[in-house]
CSV table of C-alpha atoms and ligand atoms in Angstrom, one decimal:
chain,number,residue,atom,x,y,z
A,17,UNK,CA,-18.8,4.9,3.8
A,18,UNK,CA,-18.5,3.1,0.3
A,19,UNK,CA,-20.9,2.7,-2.2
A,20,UNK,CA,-19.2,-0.2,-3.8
A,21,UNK,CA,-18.6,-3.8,-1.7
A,22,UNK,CA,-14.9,-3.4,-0.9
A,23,UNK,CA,-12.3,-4.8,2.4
A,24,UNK,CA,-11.0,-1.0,2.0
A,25,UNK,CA,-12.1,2.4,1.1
A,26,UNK,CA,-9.1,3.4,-1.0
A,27,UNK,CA,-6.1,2.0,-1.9
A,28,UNK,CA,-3.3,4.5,-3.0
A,29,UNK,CA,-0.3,3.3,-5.3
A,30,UNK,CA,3.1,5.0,-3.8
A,31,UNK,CA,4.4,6.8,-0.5
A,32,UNK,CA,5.8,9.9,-1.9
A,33,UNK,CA,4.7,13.0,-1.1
A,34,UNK,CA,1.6,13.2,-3.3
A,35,UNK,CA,0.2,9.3,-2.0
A,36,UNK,CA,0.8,10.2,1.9
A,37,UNK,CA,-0.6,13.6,1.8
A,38,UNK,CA,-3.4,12.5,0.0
A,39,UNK,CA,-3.7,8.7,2.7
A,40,UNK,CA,-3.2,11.6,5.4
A,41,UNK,CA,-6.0,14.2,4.4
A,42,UNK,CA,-8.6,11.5,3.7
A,43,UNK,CA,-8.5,10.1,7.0
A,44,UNK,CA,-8.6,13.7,8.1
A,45,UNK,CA,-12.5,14.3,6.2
A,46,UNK,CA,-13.5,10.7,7.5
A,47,UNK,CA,-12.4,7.8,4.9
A,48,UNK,CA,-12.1,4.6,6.5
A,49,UNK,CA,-9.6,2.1,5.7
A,50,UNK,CA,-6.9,3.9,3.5
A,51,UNK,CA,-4.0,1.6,2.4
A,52,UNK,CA,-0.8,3.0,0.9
A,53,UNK,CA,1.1,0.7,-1.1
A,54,UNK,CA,5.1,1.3,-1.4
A,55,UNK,CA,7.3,-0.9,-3.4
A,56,UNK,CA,10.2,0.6,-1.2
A,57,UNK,CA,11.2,-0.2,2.2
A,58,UNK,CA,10.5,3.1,3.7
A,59,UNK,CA,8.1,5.5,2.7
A,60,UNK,CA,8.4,8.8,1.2
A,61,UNK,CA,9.5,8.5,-2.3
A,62,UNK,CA,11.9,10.8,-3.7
A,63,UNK,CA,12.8,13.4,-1.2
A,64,UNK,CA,14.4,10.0,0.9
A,65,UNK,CA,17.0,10.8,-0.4
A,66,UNK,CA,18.1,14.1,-1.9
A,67,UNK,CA,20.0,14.9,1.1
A,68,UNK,CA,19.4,19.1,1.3
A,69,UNK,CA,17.0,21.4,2.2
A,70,UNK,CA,14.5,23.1,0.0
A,71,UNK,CA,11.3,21.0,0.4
A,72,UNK,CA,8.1,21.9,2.7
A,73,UNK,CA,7.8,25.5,1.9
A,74,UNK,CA,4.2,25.3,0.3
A,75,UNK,CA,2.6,22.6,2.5
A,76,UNK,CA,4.5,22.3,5.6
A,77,UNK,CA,5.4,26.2,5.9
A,78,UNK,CA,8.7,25.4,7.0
A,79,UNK,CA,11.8,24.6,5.1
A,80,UNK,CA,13.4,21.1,5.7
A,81,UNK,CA,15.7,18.9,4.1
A,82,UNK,CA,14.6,16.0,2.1
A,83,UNK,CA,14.8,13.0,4.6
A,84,UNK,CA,13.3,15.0,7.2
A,85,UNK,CA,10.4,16.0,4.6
A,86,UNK,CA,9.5,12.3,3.6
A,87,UNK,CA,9.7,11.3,7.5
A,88,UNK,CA,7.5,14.1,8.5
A,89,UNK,CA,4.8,13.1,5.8
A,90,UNK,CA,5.3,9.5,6.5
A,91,UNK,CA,4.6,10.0,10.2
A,92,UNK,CA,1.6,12.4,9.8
A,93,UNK,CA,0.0,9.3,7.5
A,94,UNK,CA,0.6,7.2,10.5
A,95,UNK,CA,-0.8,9.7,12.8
A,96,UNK,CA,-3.4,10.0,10.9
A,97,UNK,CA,-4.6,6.1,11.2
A,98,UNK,CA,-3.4,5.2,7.6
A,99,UNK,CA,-1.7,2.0,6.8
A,100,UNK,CA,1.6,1.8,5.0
A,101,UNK,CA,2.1,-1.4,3.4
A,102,UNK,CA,6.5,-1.0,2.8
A,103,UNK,CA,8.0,-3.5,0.5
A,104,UNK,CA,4.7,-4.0,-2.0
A,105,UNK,CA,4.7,-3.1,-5.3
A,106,UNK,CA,1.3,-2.8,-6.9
A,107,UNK,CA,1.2,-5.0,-10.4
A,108,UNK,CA,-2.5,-4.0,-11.3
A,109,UNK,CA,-5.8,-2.4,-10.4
A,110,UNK,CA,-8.2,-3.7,-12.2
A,111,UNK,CA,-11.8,-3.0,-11.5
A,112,UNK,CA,-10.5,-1.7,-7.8
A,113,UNK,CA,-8.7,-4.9,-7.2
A,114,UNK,CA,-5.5,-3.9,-5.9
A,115,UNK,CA,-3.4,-6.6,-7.1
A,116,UNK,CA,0.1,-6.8,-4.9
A,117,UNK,CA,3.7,-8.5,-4.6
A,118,UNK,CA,6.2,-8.8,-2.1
A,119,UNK,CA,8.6,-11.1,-0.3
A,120,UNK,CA,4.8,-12.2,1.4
A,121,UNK,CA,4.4,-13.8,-1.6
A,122,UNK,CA,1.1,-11.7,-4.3
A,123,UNK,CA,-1.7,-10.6,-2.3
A,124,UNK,CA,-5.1,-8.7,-3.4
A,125,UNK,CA,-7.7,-6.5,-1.6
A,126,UNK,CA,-10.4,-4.7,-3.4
A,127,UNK,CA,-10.8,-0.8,-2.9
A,128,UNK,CA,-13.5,1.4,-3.3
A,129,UNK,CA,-11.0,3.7,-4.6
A,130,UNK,CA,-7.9,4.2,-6.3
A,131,UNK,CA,-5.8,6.8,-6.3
A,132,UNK,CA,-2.1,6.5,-8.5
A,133,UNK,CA,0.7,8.1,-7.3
A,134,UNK,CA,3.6,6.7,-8.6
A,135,UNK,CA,5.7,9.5,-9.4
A,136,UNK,CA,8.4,10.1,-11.7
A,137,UNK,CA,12.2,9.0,-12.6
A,138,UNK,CA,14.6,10.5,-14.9
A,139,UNK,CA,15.2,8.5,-18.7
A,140,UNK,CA,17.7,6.3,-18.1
A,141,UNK,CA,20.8,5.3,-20.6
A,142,UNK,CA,18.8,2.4,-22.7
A,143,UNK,CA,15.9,4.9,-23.1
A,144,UNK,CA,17.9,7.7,-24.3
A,145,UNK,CA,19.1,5.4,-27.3
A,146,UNK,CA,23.1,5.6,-27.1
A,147,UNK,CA,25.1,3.4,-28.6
A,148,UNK,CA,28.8,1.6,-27.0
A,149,UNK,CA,29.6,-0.6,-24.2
A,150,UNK,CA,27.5,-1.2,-20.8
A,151,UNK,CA,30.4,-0.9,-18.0
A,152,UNK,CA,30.1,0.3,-14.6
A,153,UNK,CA,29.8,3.7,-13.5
A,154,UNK,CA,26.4,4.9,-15.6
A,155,UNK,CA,23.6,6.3,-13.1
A,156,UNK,CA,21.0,8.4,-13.5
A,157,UNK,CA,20.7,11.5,-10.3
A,158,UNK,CA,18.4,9.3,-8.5
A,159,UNK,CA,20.8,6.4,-8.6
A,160,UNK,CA,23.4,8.9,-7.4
A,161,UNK,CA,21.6,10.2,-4.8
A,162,UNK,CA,20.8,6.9,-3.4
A,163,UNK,CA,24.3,5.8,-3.7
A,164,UNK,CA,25.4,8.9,-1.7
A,165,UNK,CA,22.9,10.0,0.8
A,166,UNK,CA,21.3,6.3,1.8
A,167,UNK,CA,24.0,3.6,1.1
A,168,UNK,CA,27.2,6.4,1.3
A,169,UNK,CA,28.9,4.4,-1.3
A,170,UNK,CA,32.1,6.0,-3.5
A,171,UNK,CA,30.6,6.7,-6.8
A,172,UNK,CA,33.4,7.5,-9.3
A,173,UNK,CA,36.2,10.2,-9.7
A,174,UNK,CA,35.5,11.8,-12.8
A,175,UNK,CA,32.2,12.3,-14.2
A,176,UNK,CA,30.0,13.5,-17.2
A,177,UNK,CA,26.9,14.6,-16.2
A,178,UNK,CA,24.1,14.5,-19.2
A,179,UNK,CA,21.7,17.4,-18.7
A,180,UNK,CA,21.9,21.1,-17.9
A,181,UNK,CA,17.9,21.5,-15.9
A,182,UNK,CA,18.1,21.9,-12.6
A,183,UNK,CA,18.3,18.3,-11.4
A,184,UNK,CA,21.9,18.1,-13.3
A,185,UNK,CA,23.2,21.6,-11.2
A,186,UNK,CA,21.7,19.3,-8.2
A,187,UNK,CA,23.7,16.1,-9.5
A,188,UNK,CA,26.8,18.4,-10.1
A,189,UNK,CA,26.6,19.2,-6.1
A,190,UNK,CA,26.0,15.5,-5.0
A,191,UNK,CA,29.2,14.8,-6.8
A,192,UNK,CA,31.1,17.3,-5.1
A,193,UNK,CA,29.9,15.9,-2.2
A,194,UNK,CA,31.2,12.6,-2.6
A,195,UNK,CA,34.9,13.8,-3.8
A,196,UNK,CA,33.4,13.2,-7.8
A,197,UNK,CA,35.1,15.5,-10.1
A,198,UNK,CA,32.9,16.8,-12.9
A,199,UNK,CA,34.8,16.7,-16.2
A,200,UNK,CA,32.4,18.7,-18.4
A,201,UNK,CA,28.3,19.0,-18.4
A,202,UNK,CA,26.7,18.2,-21.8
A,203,UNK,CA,23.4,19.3,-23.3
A,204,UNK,CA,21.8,19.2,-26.5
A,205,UNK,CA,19.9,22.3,-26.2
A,206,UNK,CA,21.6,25.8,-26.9
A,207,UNK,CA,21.6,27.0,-23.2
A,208,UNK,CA,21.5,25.5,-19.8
A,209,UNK,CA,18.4,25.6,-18.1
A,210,UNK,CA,18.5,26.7,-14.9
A,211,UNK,CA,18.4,29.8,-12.7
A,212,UNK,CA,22.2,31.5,-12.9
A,213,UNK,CA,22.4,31.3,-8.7
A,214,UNK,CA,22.0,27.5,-9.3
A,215,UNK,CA,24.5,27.6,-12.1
A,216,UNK,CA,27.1,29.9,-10.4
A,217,UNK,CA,27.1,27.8,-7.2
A,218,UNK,CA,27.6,24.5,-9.3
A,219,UNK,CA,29.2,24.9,-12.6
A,220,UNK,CA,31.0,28.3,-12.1
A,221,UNK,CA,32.1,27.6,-8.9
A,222,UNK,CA,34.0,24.0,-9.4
A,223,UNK,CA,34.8,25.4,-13.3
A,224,UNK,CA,32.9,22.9,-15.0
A,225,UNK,CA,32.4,23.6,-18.7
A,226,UNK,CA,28.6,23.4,-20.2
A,227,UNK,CA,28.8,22.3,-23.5
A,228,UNK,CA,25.8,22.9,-25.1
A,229,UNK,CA,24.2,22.0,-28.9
A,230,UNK,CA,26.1,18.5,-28.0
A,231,UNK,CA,25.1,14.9,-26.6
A,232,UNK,CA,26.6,11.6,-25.7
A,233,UNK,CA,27.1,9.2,-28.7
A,234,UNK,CA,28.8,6.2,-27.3
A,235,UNK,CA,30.2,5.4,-23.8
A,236,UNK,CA,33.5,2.8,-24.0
A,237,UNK,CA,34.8,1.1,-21.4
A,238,UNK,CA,34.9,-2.9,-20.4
A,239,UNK,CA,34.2,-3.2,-16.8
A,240,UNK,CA,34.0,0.6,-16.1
A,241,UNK,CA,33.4,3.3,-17.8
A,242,UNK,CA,36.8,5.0,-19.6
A,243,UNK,CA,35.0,7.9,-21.6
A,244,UNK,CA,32.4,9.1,-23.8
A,245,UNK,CA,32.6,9.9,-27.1
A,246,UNK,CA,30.4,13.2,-27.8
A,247,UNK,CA,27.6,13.6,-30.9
A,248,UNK,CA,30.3,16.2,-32.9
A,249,UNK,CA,33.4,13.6,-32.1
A,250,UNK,CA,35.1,14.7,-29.3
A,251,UNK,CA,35.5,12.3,-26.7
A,252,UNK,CA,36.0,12.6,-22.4
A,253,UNK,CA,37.5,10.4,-20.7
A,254,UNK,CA,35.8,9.6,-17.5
A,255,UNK,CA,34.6,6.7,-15.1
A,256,UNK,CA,31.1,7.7,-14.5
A,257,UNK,CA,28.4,8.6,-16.4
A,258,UNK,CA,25.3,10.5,-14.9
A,259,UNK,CA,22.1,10.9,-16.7
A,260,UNK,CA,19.9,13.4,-15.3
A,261,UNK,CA,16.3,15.2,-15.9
A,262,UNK,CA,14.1,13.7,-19.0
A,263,UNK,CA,11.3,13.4,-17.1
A,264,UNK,CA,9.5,10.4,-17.0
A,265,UNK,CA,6.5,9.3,-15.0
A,266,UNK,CA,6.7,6.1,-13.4
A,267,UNK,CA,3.8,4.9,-15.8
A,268,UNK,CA,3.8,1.3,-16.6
A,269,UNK,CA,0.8,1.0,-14.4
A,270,UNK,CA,-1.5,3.5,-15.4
A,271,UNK,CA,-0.3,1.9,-19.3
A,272,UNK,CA,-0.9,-1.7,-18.2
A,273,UNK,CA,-4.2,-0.9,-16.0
A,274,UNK,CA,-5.2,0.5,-19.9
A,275,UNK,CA,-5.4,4.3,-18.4
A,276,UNK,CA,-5.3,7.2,-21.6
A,277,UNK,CA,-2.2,8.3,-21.5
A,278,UNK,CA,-0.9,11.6,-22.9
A,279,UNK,CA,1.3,10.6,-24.9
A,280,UNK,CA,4.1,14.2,-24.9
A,281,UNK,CA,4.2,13.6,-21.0
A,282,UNK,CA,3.6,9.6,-20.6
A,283,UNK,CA,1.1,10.0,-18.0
A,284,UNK,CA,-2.5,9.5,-17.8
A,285,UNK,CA,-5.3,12.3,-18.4
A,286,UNK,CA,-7.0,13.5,-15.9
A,287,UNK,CA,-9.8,16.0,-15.0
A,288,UNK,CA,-8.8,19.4,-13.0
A,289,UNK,CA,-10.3,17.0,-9.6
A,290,UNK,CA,-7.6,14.2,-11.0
A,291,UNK,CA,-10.2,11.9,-12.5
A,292,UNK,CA,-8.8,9.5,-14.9
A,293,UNK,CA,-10.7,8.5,-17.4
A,294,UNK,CA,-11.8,5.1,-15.2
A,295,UNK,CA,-14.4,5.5,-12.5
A,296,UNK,CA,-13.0,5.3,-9.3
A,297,UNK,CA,-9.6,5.4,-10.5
A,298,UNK,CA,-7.4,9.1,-9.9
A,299,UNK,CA,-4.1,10.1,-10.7
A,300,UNK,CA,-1.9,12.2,-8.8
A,301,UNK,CA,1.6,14.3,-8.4
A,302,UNK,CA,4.7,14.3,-11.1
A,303,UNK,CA,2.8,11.1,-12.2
A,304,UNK,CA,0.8,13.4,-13.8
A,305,UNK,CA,2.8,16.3,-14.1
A,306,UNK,CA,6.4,15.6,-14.8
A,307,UNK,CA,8.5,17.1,-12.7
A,308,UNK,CA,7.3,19.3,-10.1
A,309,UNK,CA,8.7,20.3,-6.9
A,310,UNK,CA,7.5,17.8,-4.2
A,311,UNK,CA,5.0,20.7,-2.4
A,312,UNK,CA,3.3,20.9,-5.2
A,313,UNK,CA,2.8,17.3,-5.2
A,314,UNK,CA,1.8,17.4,-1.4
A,315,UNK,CA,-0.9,19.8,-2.2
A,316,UNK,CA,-2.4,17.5,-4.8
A,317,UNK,CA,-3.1,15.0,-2.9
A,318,UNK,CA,-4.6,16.8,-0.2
A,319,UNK,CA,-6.6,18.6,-2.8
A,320,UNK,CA,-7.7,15.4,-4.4
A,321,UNK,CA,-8.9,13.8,-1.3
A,322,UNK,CA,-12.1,16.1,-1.8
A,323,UNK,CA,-12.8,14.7,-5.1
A,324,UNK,CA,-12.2,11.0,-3.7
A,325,UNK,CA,-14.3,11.5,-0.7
A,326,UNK,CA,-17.2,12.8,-3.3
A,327,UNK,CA,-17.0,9.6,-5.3
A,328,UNK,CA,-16.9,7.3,-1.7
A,329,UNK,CA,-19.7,9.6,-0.6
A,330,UNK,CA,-21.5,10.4,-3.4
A,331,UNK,CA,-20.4,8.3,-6.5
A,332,UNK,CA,-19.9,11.5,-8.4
A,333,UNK,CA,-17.9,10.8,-11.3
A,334,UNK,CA,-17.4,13.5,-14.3
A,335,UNK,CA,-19.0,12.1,-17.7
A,336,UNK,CA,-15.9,13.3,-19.9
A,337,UNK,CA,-12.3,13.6,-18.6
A,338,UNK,CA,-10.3,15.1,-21.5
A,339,UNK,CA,-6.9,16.7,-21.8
A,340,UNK,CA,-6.1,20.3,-21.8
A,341,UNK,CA,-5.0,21.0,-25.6
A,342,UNK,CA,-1.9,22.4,-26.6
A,343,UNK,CA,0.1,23.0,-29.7
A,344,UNK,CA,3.8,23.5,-30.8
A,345,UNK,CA,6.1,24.5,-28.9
A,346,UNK,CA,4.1,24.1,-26.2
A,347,UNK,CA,4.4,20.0,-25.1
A,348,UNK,CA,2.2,19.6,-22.8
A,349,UNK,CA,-0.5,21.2,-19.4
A,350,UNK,CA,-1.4,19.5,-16.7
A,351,UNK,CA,-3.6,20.6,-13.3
A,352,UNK,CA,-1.6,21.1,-10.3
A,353,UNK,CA,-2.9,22.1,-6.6
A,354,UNK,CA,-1.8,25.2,-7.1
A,355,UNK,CA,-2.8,26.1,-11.1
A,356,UNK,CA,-1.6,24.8,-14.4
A,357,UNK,CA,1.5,23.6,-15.4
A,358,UNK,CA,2.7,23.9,-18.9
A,359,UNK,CA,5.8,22.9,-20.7
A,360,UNK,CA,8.1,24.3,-23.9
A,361,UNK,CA,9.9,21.7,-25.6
A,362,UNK,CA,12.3,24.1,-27.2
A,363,UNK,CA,13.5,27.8,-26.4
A,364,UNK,CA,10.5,29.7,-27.7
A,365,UNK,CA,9.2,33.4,-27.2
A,366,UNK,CA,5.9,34.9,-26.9
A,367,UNK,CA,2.8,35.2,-24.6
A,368,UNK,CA,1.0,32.1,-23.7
A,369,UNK,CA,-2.7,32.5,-24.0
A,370,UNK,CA,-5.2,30.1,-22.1
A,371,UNK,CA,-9.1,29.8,-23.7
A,372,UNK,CA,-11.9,28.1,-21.8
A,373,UNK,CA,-13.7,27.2,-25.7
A,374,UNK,CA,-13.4,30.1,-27.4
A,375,UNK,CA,-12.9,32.6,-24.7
A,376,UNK,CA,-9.1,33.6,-23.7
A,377,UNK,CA,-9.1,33.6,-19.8
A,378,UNK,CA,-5.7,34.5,-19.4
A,379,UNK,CA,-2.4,35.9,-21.3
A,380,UNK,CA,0.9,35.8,-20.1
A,381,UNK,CA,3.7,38.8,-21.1
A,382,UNK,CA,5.9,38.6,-23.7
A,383,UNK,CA,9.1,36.9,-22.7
A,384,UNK,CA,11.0,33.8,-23.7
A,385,UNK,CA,9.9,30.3,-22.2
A,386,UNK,CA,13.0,28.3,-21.2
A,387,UNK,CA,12.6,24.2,-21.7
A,388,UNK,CA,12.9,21.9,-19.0
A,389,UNK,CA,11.5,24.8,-16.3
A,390,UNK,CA,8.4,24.6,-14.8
A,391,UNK,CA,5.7,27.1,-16.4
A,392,UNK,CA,3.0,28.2,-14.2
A,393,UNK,CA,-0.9,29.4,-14.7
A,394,UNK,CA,-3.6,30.6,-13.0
A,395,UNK,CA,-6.0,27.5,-12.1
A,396,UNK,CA,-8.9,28.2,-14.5
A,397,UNK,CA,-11.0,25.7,-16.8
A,398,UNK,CA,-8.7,25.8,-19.8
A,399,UNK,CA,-9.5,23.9,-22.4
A,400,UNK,CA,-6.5,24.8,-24.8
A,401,UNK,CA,-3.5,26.5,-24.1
A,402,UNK,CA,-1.2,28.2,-26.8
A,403,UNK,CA,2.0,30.1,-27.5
A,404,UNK,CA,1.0,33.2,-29.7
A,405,UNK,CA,3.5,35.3,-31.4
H,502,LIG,C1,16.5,12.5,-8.9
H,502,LIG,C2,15.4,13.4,-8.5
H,502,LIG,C3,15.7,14.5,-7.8
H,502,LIG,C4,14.7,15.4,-7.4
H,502,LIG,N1,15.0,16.5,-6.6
H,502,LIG,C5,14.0,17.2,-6.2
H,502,LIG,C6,14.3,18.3,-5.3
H,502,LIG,O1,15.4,18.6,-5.0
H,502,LIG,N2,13.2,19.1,-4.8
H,502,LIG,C7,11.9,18.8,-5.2
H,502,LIG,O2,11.0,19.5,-4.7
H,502,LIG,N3,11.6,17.8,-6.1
H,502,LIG,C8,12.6,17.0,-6.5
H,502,LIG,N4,12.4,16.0,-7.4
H,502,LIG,C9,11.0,15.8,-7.9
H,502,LIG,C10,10.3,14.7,-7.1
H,502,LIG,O3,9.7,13.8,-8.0
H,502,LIG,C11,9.2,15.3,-6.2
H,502,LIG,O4,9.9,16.0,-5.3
H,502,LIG,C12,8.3,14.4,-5.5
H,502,LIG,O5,9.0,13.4,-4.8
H,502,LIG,C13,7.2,13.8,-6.3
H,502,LIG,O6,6.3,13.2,-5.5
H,502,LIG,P1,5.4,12.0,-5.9
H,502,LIG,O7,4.6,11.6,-4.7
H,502,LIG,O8,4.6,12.4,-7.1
H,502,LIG,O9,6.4,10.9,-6.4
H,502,LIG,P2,7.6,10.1,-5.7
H,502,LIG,O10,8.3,10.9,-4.7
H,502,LIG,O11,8.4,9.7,-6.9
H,502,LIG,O12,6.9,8.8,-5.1
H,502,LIG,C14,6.4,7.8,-5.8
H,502,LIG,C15,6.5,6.5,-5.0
H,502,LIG,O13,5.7,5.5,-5.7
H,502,LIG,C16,6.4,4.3,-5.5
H,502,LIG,N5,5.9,3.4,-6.6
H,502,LIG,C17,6.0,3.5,-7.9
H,502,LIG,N6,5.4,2.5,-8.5
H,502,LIG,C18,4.9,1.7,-7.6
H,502,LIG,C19,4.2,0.4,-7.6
H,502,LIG,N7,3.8,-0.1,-8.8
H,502,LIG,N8,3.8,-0.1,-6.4
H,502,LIG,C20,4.2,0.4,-5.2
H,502,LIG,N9,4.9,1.6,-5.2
H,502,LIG,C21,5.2,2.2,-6.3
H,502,LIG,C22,7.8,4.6,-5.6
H,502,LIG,O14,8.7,3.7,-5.1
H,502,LIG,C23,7.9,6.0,-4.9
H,502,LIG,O15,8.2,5.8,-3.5
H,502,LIG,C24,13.3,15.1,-7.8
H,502,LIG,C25,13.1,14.0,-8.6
H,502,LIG,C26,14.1,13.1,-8.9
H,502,LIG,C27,13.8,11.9,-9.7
């Protein structure tokens, strides 16, 4: 199958939904050994553990909770003939040698192939740059959700939840679910960001103020947290903190393995077939496109099987892998299975025009563009992408 000497054919670098849809689908067109790695203990990345329904719709064409989601993926992997490798986090990749650690002790294999597909997490507290004491009590959603749906720990009583996208409306519910109060939401932006069903279920519903053009200065507390002190003075008191959205990929990989990165999204550029600028090396899911909803992420990998079983097959590899270009407001585009994905970093209005060189291909209406929210486009060969008046 391989062109190159290698023990496996490909060696993919997380078991969320992008890595086992991708391990799943090339098996499915013939790849031999395929080997997901997983730092975790179970497979299935994020959707482990956000405990409702809403995931499956685009690739499984059925709507399913999270857990039952990542154990449906993880299972058709298996089914498949792919091997999981649980409780191994990747450390490098160099030249397709896959090097790995894990209570085994390190271990290496070399792979014809390697496909990232680390995912994403949300900026957590020292990232975000605020200032005070480091007590108990400070998460970000994905902590929370862990806490609550896998380990059902007590979290707090009284929380401050940093963020108004859609992940903090979901970290709002989470806390209702485990008896957490919500004292107030916080955003720095003018508006929340989410869609006002979302909002009214969450924030209207359990009366929880949004207070907007604002952010967390300082947190006090000694061993847990007692309150926050706001950017305009006002303080909260509080005994949890809970930092959500920011998007981050899970990049220190792709950095380290010496991957281009882009630097408005912190993930690695790839091609519209998810080459990386590395042959043999791809890049998949909110990795490269932070965040999307998981089925999107599903249908990349299975998408970029095809390009991975042309460069097993083939060797094809594309001579120039550059970014899509975009200016102010706009942050950042990325490829998705199911067209572009674009990004405002501010609330902006006009139409968002998409040239292949000099040619537009596509214009959006008029309308405002909301931060934080996914932006969609018509799969095309954009090279540059622009908000226009
Ligand atoms: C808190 C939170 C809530 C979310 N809620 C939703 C939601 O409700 N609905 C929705 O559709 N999407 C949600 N998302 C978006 C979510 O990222 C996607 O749903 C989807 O899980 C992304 O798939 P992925 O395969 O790209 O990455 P992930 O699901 O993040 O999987 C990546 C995997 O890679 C592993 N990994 C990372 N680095 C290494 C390494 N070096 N070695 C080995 N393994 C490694 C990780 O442990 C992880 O299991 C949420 C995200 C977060 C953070």
């Amino acid at each position: 199958m391989s062109s190159v000497n290698a023990d496996i054919d490909v060696a993919i670098i997380g078991a969320g939904p992008a890595g086992l849809s991708a391990a799943a689908e090339l098996r499915r067109r013939g790849a031999g050994r395929v080997v997901v790695f997983e730092r975790e203990a179970t497979p299935g990345g994020i959707p482990r553990h956000t405990a409702h329904l809403g995931y499956g719709a685009r690739d499984l064409h059925r709507i399913t909770t999270g857990p039952r989601y990542a154990a449906a993926l993880a299972r058709r992997a298996e089914k498949a003939g792919v091997e999981i490798e649980v409780g191994r986090s990747v450390r490098s990749f160099a030249n397709g040698m896959v090097v790995t650690t894990g209570a085994g002790g390190p271990a290496q294999v070399r792979a014809s192939a390697v496909l990232l597909a680390t995912g994403v997490r949300e900026r957590p507290r020292a990232a975000r740059l605020i200032a005070g004491d480091r007590p108990a009590g400070v998460l970000t959603t994905g902590a929370l959700q862990q806490f609550a749906a896998l380990h059902h720990q007590h979290v707090g009583s009284r929380a401050v939840v940093v963020g108004a996208e859609h992940v903090s409306f979901s970290a709002m519910l989470t806390l209702a679910h485990v008896d957490c109060r919500v004292a107030a939401m916080v955003t720095a932006l003018p508006r929340h960001q989410t869609y006002p069903p979302l909002r009214i279920a969450t924030a209207t519903r359990h009366r929880v103020p949004i207070l907007t053009r604002v952010g967390v200065a300082e947190i006090v507390g000694r061993q847990r947290v007692e309150e926050v002190v706001l950017t305009d003075g006002r303080r909260i008191a509080c005994d949890t903190v809970v930092f959500t959205g920011e998007w981050v990929p899970d990049c220190e990989l792709a950095r380290s393995g010496g991957l281009q990165m882009l630097p408005t999204a912190n993930s690695p550029v790839v091609d519209t077939g998810w080459h990386t600028q590395q042959r043999g090396v791809f890049a998949i899911g909110n990795l490269v496109h932070p965040a999307e909803t998981a089925d999107v992420c599903a249908l990349d990998g299975r998408a970029a099987a095809t390009q991975v079983m042309d460069w097993l097959t083939l060797g094809e590899w594309p001579a120039a892998v550059t970014p899509i270009a975009v200016a102010p407001p706009l942050l950042w585009a990325a490829t998705t299975a199911v067209g572009i994905t674009v990004r405002v970093g501010e609330f902006a209005r006009g139409s968002i025009e998409t040239r292949a060189g000099n040619a537009v291909v596509h214009r959006t209406r008029s309308r405002e563009w909301t931060p934080n929210r996914a932006i969609h486009l018509p799969a095309n060969e954009a090279t540059s992408i622009t908000l226009v008046g």
